[in-house]
Structures are given as C-alpha cells and as structure tokens.
PDB file of C-alpha atoms and ligand atoms in Angstrom:
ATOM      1  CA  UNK A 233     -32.626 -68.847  11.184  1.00 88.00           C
ATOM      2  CA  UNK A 234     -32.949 -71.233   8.561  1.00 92.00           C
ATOM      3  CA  UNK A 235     -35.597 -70.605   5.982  1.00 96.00           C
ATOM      4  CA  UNK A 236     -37.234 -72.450   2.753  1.00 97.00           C
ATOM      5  CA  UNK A 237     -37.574 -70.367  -0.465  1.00 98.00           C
ATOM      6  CA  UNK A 238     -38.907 -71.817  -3.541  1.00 98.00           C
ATOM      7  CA  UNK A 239     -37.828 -69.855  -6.439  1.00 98.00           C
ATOM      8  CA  UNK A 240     -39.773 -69.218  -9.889  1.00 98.00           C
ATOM      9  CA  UNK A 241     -37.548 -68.553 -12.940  1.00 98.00           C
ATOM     10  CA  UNK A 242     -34.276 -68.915 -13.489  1.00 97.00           C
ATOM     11  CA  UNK A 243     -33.209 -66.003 -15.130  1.00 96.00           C
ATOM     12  CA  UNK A 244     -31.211 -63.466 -14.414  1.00 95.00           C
ATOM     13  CA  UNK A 245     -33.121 -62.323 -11.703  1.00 96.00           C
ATOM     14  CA  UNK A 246     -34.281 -65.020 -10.095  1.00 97.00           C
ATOM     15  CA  UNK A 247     -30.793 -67.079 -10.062  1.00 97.00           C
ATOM     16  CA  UNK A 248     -29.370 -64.309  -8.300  1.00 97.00           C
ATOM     17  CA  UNK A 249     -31.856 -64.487  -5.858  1.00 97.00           C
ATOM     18  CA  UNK A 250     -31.641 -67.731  -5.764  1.00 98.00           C
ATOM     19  CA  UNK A 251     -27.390 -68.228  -5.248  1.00 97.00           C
ATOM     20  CA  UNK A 252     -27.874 -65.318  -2.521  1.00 97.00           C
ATOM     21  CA  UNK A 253     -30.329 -66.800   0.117  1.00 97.00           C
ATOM     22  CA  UNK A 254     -28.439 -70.148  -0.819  1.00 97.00           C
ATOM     23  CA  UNK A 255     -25.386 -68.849   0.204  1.00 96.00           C
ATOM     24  CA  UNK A 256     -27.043 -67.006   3.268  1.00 95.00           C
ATOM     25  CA  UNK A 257     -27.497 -70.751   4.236  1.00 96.00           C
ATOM     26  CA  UNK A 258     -31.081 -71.029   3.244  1.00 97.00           C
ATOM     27  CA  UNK A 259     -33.038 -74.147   1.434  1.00 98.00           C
ATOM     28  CA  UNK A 260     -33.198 -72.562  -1.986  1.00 98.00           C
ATOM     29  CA  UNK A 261     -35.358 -74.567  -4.471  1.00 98.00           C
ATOM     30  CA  UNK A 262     -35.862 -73.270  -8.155  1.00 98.00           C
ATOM     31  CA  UNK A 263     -38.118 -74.250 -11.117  1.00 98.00           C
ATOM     32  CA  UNK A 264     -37.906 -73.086 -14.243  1.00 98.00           C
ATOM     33  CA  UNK A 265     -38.868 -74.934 -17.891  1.00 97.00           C
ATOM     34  CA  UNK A 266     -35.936 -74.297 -19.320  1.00 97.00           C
ATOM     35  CA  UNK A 267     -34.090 -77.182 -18.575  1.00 97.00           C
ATOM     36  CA  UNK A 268     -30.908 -75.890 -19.665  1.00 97.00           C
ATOM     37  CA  UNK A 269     -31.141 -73.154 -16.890  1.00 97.00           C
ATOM     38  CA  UNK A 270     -31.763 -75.955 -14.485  1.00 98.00           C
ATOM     39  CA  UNK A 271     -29.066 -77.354 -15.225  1.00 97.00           C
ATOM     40  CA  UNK A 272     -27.157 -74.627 -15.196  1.00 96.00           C
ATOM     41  CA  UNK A 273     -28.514 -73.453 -11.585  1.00 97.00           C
ATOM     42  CA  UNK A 274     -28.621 -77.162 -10.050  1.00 97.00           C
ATOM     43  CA  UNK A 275     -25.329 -77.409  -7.979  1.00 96.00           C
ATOM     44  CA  UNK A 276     -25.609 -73.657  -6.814  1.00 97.00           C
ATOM     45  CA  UNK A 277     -28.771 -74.341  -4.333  1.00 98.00           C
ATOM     46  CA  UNK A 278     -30.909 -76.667  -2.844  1.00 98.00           C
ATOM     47  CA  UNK A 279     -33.042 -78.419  -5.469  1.00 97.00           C
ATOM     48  CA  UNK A 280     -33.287 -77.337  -9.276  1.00 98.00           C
ATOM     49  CA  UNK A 281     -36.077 -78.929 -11.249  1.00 98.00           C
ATOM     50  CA  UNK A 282     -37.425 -78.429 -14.687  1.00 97.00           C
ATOM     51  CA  UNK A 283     -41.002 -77.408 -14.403  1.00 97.00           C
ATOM     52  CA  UNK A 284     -44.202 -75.381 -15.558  1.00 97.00           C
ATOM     53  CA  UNK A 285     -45.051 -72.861 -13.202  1.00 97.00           C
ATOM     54  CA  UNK A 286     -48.712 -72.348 -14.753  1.00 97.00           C
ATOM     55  CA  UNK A 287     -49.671 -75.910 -14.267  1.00 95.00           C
ATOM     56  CA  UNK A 288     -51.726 -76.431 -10.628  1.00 95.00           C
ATOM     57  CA  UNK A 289     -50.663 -79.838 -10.667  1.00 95.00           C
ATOM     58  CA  UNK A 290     -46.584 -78.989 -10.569  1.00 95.00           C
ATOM     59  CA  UNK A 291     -46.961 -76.617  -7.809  1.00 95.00           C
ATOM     60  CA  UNK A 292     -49.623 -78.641  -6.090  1.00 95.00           C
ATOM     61  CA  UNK A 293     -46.284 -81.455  -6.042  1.00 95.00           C
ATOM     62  CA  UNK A 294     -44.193 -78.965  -4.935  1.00 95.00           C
ATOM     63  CA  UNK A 295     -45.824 -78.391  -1.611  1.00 94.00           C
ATOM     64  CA  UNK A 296     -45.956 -74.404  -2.125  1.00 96.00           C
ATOM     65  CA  UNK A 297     -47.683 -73.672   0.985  1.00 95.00           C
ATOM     66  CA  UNK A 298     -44.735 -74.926   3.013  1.00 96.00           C
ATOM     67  CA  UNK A 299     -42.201 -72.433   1.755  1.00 97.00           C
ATOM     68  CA  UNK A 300     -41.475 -69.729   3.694  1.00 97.00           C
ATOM     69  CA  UNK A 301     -41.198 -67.744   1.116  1.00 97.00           C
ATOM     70  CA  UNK A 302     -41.916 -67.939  -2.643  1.00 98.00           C
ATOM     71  CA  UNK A 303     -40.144 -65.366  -5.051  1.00 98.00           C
ATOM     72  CA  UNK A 304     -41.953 -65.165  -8.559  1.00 98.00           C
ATOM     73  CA  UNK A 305     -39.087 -63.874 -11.131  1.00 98.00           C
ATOM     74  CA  UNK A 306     -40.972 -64.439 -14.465  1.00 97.00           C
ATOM     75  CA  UNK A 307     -40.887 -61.154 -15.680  1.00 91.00           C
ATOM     76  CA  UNK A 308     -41.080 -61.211 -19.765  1.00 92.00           C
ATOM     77  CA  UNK A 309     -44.007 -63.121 -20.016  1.00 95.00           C
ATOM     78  CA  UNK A 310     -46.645 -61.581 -18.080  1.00 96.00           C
ATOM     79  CA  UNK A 311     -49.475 -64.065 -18.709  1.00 96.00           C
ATOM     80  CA  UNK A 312     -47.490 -66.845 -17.272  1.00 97.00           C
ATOM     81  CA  UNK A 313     -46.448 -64.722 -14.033  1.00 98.00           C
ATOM     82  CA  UNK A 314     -50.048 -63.288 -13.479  1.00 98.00           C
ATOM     83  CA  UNK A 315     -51.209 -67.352 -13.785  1.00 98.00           C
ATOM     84  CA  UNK A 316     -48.303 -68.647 -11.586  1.00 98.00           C
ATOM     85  CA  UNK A 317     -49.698 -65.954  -8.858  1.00 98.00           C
ATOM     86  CA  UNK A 318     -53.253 -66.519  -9.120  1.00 98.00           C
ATOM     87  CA  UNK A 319     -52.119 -70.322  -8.756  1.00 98.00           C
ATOM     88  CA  UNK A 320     -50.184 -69.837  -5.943  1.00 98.00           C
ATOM     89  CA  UNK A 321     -52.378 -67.765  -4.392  1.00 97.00           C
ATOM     90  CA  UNK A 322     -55.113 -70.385  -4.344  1.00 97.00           C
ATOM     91  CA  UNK A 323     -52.506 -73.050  -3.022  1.00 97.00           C
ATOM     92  CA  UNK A 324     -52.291 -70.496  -0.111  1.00 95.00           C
ATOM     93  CA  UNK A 325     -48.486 -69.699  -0.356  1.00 96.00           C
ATOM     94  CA  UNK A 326     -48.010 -68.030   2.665  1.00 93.00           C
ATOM     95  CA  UNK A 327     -45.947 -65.019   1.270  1.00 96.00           C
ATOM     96  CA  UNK A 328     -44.858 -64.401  -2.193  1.00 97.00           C
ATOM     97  CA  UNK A 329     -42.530 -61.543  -3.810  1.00 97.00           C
ATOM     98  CA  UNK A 330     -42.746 -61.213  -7.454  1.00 98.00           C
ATOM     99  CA  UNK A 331     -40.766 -59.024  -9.587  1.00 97.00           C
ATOM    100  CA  UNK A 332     -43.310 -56.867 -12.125  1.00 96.00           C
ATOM    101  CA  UNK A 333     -42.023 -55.600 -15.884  1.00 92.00           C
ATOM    102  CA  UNK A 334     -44.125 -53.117 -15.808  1.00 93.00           C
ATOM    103  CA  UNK A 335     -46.068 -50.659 -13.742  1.00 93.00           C
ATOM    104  CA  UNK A 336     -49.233 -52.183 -14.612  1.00 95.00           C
ATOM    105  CA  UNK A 337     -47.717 -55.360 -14.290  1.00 96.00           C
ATOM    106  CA  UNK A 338     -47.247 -54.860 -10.931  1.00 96.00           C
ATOM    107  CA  UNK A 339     -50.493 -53.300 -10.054  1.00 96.00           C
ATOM    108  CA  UNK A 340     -52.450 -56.679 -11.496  1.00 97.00           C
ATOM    109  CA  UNK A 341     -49.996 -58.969  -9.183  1.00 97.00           C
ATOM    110  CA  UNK A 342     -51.022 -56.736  -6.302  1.00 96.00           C
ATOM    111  CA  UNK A 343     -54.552 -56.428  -6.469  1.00 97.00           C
ATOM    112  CA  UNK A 344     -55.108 -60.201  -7.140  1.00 97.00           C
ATOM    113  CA  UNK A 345     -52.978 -60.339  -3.895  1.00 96.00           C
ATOM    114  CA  UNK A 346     -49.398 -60.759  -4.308  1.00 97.00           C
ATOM    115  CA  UNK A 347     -47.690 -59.491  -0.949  1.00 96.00           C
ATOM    116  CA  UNK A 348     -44.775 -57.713  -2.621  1.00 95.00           C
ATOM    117  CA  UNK A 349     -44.370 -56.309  -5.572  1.00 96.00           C
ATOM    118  CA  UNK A 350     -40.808 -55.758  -6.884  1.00 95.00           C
ATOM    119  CA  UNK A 351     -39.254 -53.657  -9.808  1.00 95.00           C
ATOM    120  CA  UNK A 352     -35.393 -54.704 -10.031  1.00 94.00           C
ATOM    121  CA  UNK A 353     -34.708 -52.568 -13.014  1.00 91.00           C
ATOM    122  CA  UNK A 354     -36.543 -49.615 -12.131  1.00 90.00           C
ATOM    123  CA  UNK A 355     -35.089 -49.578  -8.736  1.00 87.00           C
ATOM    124  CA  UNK A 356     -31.851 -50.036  -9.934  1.00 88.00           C
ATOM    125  CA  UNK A 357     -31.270 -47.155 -12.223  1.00 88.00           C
ATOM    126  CA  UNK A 358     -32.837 -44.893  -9.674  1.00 83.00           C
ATOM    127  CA  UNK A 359     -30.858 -46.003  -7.026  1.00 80.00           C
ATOM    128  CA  UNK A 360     -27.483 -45.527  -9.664  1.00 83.00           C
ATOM    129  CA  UNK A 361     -29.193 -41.776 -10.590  1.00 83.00           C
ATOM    130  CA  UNK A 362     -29.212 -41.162  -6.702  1.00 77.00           C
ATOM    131  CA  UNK A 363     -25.363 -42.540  -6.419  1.00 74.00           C
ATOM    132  CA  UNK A 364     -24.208 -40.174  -9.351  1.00 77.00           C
ATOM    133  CA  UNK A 365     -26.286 -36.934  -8.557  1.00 73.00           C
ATOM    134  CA  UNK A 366     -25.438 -37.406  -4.879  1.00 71.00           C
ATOM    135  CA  UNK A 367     -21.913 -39.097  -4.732  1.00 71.00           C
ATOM    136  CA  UNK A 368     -22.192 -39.104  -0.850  1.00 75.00           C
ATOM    137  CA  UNK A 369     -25.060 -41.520  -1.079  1.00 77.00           C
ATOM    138  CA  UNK A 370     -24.477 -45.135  -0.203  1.00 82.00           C
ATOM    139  CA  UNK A 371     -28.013 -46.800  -0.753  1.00 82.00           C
ATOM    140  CA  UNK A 372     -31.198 -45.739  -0.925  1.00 81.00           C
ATOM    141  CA  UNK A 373     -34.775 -47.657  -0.078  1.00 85.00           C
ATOM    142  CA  UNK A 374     -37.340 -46.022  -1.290  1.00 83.00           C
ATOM    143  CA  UNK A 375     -40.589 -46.964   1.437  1.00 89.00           C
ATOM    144  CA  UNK A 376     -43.430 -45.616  -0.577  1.00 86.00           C
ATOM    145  CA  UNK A 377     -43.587 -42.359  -2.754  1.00 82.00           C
ATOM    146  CA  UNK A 378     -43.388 -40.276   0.547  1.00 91.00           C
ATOM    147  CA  UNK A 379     -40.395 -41.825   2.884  1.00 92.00           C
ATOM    148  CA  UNK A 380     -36.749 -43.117   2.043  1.00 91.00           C
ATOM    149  CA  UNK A 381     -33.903 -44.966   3.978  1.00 92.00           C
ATOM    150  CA  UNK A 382     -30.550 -43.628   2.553  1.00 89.00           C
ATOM    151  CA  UNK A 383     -27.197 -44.624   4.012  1.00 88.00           C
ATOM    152  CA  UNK A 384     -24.795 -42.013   3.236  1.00 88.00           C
ATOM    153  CA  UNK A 385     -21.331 -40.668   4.460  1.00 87.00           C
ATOM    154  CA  UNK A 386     -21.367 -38.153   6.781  1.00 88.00           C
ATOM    155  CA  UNK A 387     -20.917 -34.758   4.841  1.00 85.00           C
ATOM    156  CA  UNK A 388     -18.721 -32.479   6.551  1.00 86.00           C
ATOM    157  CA  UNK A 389     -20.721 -30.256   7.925  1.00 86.00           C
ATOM    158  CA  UNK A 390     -22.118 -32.883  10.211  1.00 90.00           C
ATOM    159  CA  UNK A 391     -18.677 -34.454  11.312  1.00 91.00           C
ATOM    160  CA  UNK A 392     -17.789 -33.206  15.018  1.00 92.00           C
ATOM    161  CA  UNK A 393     -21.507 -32.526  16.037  1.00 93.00           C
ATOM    162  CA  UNK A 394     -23.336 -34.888  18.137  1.00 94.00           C
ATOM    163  CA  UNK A 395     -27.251 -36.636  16.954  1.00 93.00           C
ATOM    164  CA  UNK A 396     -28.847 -33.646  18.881  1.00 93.00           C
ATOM    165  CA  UNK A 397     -26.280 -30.937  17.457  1.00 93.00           C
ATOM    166  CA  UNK A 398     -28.040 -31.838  14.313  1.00 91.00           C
ATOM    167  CA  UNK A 399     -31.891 -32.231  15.883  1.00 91.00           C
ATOM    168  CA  UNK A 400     -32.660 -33.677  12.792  1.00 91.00           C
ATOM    169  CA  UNK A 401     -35.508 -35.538  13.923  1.00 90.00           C
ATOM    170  CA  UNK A 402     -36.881 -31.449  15.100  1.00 90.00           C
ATOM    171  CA  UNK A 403     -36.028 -30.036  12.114  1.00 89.00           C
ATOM    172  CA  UNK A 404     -36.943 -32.122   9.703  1.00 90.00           C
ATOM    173  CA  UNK A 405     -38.700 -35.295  10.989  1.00 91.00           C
ATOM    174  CA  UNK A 406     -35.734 -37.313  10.065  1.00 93.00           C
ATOM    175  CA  UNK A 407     -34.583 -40.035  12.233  1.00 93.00           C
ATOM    176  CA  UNK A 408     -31.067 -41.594  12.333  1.00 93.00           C
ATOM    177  CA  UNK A 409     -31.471 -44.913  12.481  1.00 92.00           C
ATOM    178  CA  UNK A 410     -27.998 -45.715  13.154  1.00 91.00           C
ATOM    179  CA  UNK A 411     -24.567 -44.877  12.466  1.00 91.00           C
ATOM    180  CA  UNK A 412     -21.874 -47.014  10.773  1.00 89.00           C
ATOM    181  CA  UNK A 413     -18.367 -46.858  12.241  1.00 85.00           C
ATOM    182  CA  UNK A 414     -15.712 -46.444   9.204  1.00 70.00           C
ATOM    183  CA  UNK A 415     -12.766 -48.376  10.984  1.00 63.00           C
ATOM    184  CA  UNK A 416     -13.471 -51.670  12.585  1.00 58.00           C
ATOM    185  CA  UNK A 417     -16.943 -52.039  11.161  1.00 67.00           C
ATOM    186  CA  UNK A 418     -19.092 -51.215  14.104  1.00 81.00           C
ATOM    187  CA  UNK A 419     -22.939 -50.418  14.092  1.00 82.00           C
ATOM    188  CA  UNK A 420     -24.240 -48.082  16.607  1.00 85.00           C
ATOM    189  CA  UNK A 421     -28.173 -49.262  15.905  1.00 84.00           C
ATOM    190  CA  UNK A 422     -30.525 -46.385  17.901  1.00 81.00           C
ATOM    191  CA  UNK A 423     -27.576 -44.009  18.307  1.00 90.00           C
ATOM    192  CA  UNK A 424     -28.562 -41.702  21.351  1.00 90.00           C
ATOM    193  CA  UNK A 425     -28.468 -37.761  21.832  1.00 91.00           C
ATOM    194  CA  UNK A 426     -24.498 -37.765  22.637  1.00 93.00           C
ATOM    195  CA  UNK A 427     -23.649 -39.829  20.072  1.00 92.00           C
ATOM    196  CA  UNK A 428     -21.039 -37.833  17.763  1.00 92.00           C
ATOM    197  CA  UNK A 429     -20.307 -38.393  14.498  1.00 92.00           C
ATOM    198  CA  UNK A 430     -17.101 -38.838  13.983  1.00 90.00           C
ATOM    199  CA  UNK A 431     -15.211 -38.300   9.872  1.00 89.00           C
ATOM    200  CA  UNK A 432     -15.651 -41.257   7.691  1.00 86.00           C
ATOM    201  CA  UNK A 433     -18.716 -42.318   9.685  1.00 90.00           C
ATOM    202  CA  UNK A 434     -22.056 -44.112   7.637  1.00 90.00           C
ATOM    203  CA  UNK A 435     -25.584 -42.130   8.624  1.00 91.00           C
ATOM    204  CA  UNK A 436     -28.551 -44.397   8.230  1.00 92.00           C
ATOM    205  CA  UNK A 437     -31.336 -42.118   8.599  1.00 92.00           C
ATOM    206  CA  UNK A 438     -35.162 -42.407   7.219  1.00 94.00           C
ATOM    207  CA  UNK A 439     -37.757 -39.665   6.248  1.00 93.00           C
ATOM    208  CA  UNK A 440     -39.556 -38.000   3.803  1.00 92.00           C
ATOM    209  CA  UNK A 441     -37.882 -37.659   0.510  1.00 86.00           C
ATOM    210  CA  UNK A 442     -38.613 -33.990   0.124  1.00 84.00           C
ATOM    211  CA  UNK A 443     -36.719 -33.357   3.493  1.00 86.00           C
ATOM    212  CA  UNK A 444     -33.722 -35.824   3.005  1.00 85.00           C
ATOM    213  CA  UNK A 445     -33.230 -33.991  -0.443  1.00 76.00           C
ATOM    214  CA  UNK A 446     -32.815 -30.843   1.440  1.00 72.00           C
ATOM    215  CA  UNK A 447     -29.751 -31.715   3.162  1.00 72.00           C
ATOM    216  CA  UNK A 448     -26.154 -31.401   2.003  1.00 64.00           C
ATOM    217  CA  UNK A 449     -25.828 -35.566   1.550  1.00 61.00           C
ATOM    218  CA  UNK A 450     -28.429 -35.254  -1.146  1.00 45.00           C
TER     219      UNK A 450
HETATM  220  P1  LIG B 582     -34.462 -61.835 -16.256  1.00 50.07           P
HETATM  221  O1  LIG B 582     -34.472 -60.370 -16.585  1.00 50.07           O
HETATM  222  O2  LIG B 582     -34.442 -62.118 -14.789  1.00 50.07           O
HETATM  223  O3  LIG B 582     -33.428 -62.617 -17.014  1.00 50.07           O
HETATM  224  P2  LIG B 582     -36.974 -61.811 -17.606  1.00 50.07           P
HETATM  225  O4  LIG B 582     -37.531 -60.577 -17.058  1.00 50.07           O
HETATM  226  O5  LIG B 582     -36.483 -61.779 -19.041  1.00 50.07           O
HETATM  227  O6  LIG B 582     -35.855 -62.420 -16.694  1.00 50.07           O
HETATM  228  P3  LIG B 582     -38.486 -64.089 -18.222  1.00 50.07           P
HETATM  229  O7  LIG B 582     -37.488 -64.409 -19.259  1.00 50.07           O
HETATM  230  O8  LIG B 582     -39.880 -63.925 -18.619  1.00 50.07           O
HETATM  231  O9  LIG B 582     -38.095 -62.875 -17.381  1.00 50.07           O
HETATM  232  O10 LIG B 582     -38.528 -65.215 -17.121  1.00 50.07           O
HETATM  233  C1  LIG B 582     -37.462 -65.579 -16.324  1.00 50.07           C
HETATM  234  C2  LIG B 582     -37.377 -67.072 -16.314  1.00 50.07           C
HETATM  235  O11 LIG B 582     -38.661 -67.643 -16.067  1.00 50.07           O
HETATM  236  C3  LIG B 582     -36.899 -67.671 -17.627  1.00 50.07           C
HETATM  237  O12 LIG B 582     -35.749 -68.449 -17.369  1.00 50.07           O
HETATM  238  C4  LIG B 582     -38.050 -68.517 -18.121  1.00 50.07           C
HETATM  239  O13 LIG B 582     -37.603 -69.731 -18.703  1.00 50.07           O
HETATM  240  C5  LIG B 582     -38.836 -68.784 -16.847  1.00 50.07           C
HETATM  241  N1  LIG B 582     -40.243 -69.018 -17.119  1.00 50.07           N
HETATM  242  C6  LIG B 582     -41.067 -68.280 -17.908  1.00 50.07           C
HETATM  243  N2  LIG B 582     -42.295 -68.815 -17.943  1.00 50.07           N
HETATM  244  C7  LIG B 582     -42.255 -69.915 -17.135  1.00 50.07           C
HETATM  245  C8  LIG B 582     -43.204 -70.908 -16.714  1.00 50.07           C
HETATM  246  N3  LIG B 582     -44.462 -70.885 -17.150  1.00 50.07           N
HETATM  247  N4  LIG B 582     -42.800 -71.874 -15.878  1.00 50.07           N
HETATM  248  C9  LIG B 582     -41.522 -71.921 -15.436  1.00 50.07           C
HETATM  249  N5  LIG B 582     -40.591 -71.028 -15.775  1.00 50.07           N
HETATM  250  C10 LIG B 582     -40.941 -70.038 -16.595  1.00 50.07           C
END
C-alpha cells in the first residue's frame, strides 16, 4: 500500500532513505536547509523543499501529522535533531524514526518520545563483523540485547535433515521462521515439521543471541 513519508535531512542517510521508499512507490517528501542538497534530491522523490526543521512554523506548513511516517536523519547536530523531535512530537506526528549519533543521543530522542531509535553506523559495522567472523551469515537484526533474526545459509550439517530433525525450537528455543529456496527464489514462510532443507537453502530463524552463537552458522 501506498504510504506518505516526510523525510528530515538530506544527507547521506536520509537521501537514501529517501530514494528507497520513493522507489518502493511511496510519496517521499524531504526538507533539508541546505538548498543545494535539495536540489540535488528534488527529481529523485516526491517533493524536495529547502527548510528549517527547528522552526514550529515550517513543520506546522508541512502538515506533519498527516505523514505516515516521519524519518528524522539529522544526525551531526544533535541540538537541532533533539528540537526537530520535541517539535514534532508536539505537532503529534503519528510515528517518527530518527537516526541517533550517539548512544546518549539516542536515549534523549527516546525518552522525550521518539518511537524508534536508529543507529545506521553502529549497526552497520556490527552487522559487517557478523558477515566476516561468520561467512555463512546473510543478515542479522538484532531485536533487543537478548534476541536476533539472522538469515544464513544452511551449514552442512543441517542440509538433508528435516525442521524437526533439527528440533531447534526444543533445543534451543530457536524458531525458523522460514526457509529461502536457492533456485527459483521461493519462500517457504512458517516452514512445518517435514519441511527439509535442502543444499544451498536460506534459514531465517530468530532467538536468543547466546543460543544462535552456539550453532555451526555462527
Ligand atoms: P549523514 O551521515 O547522513 O550524511 P550526518 O550524520 O552528518 O548525516 P547531519 O549532517 O547533521 O547528519 O545532518 C544531515 C542533514 O540534515 C544535512 O544535510 C543537514 O543540512 C540537515 N540539517 C541539519 N540541521 C537541519 C535543520 N535544522 N533543518 C533542516 N535540515 C537540517
């Protein structure tokens, strides 16, 4: 379905978010005060305009409670991104993601009520640390401190055995969410009992960290 995102800051960030849900077919607008980013961005989504994302009266224009979504990529300047929230906030966006520089960064945007909290750069380089120390690993979504998502290939010693061959779920707690045919792209979401997995084959499973590392994918 179609969806309206209003995106704030045009860096590096936020234009890629910005491009990406444009080109998922969404209405992507973007502000930023850098005009020259604005006009960098403007035939890549919806609407680009040049404007101050600390000043109630811009956003009030904007209509920010009718977004679906609002992402707030000002990351550098911390002061402007803590004012933009607080702004948007009272303006009763109805849910906004905003990327934090630091940890404490983040934990200001959250308890004045941000609804997520992102960390691009920290995520990233964990999830490339997870990809080199554990080749087998695809992606990795880290849930809270506790509970992952990783996508992996299926290591050998799983190939030829069926979901309750491996009673992960017994064993470990670990559920496999689905599994990712290799050749002609087909996703078996809920796999059941029977289900084999077959060489090549993508394991989407979730649990707790400290149980997923004990497995040979990790
Ligand atoms: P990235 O890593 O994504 O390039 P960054 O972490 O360096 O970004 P900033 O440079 O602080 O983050 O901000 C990203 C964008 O937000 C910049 O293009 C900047 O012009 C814009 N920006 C910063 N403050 C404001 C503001 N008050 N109103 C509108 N845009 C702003």
């Amino acid at each position: 379905m179609k969806k309206s995102y209003l995106v704030i800051g045009a860096g590096r960030f936020g234009s890629s978010v910005a491009r990406t849900l444009y080109e998922l077919g969404h209405d992507v607008m973007v502000i930023d005060n850098n005009e020259t980013l604005i006009q960098q961005i403007s035939n890549e989504v919806t609407d680009a305009i040049t404007a101050n994302a600390v000043s109630e009266t811009s956003l009030k224009s904007l209509g920010v409670r009718d977004f679906d979504a609002i992402v707030l990529a000002i990351g550098f300047d911390i002061q402007a991104s803590i004012m933009a929230a607080i702004l948007l906030l009272e303006l009763e966006a109805k849910h906004i993601i905003a990327k934090a520089q630091t940890e404490l960064h983040g934990k200001v945007l959250h308890k004045i009520g941000v609804h997520r909290v992102v960390y691009p750069e920290r995520d990233m380089g964990q999830k490339i640390a997870h990809s080199l120390n554990a080749p087998t690993i695809i992606d990795l979504i880290e849930l809270s401190e506790e509970y992952s998502v990783v996508e992996v290939t299926a290591p050998e010693n799983m190939v030829g055995k069926t979901i309750k061959d491996l009673d992960l779920r017994a064993r470990y707690g670990i559920s496999v969410i689905a599994l990712r045919r290799n050749n002609g792209n087909k996703t078996n979401i809920s796999p059941a009992a029977e289900d084999k997995v077959l060489p090549g084959d993508i394991i989407v499973a979730v649990g707790e960290n400290k149980f997923l590392k004990k497995l040979e994918w990790v």
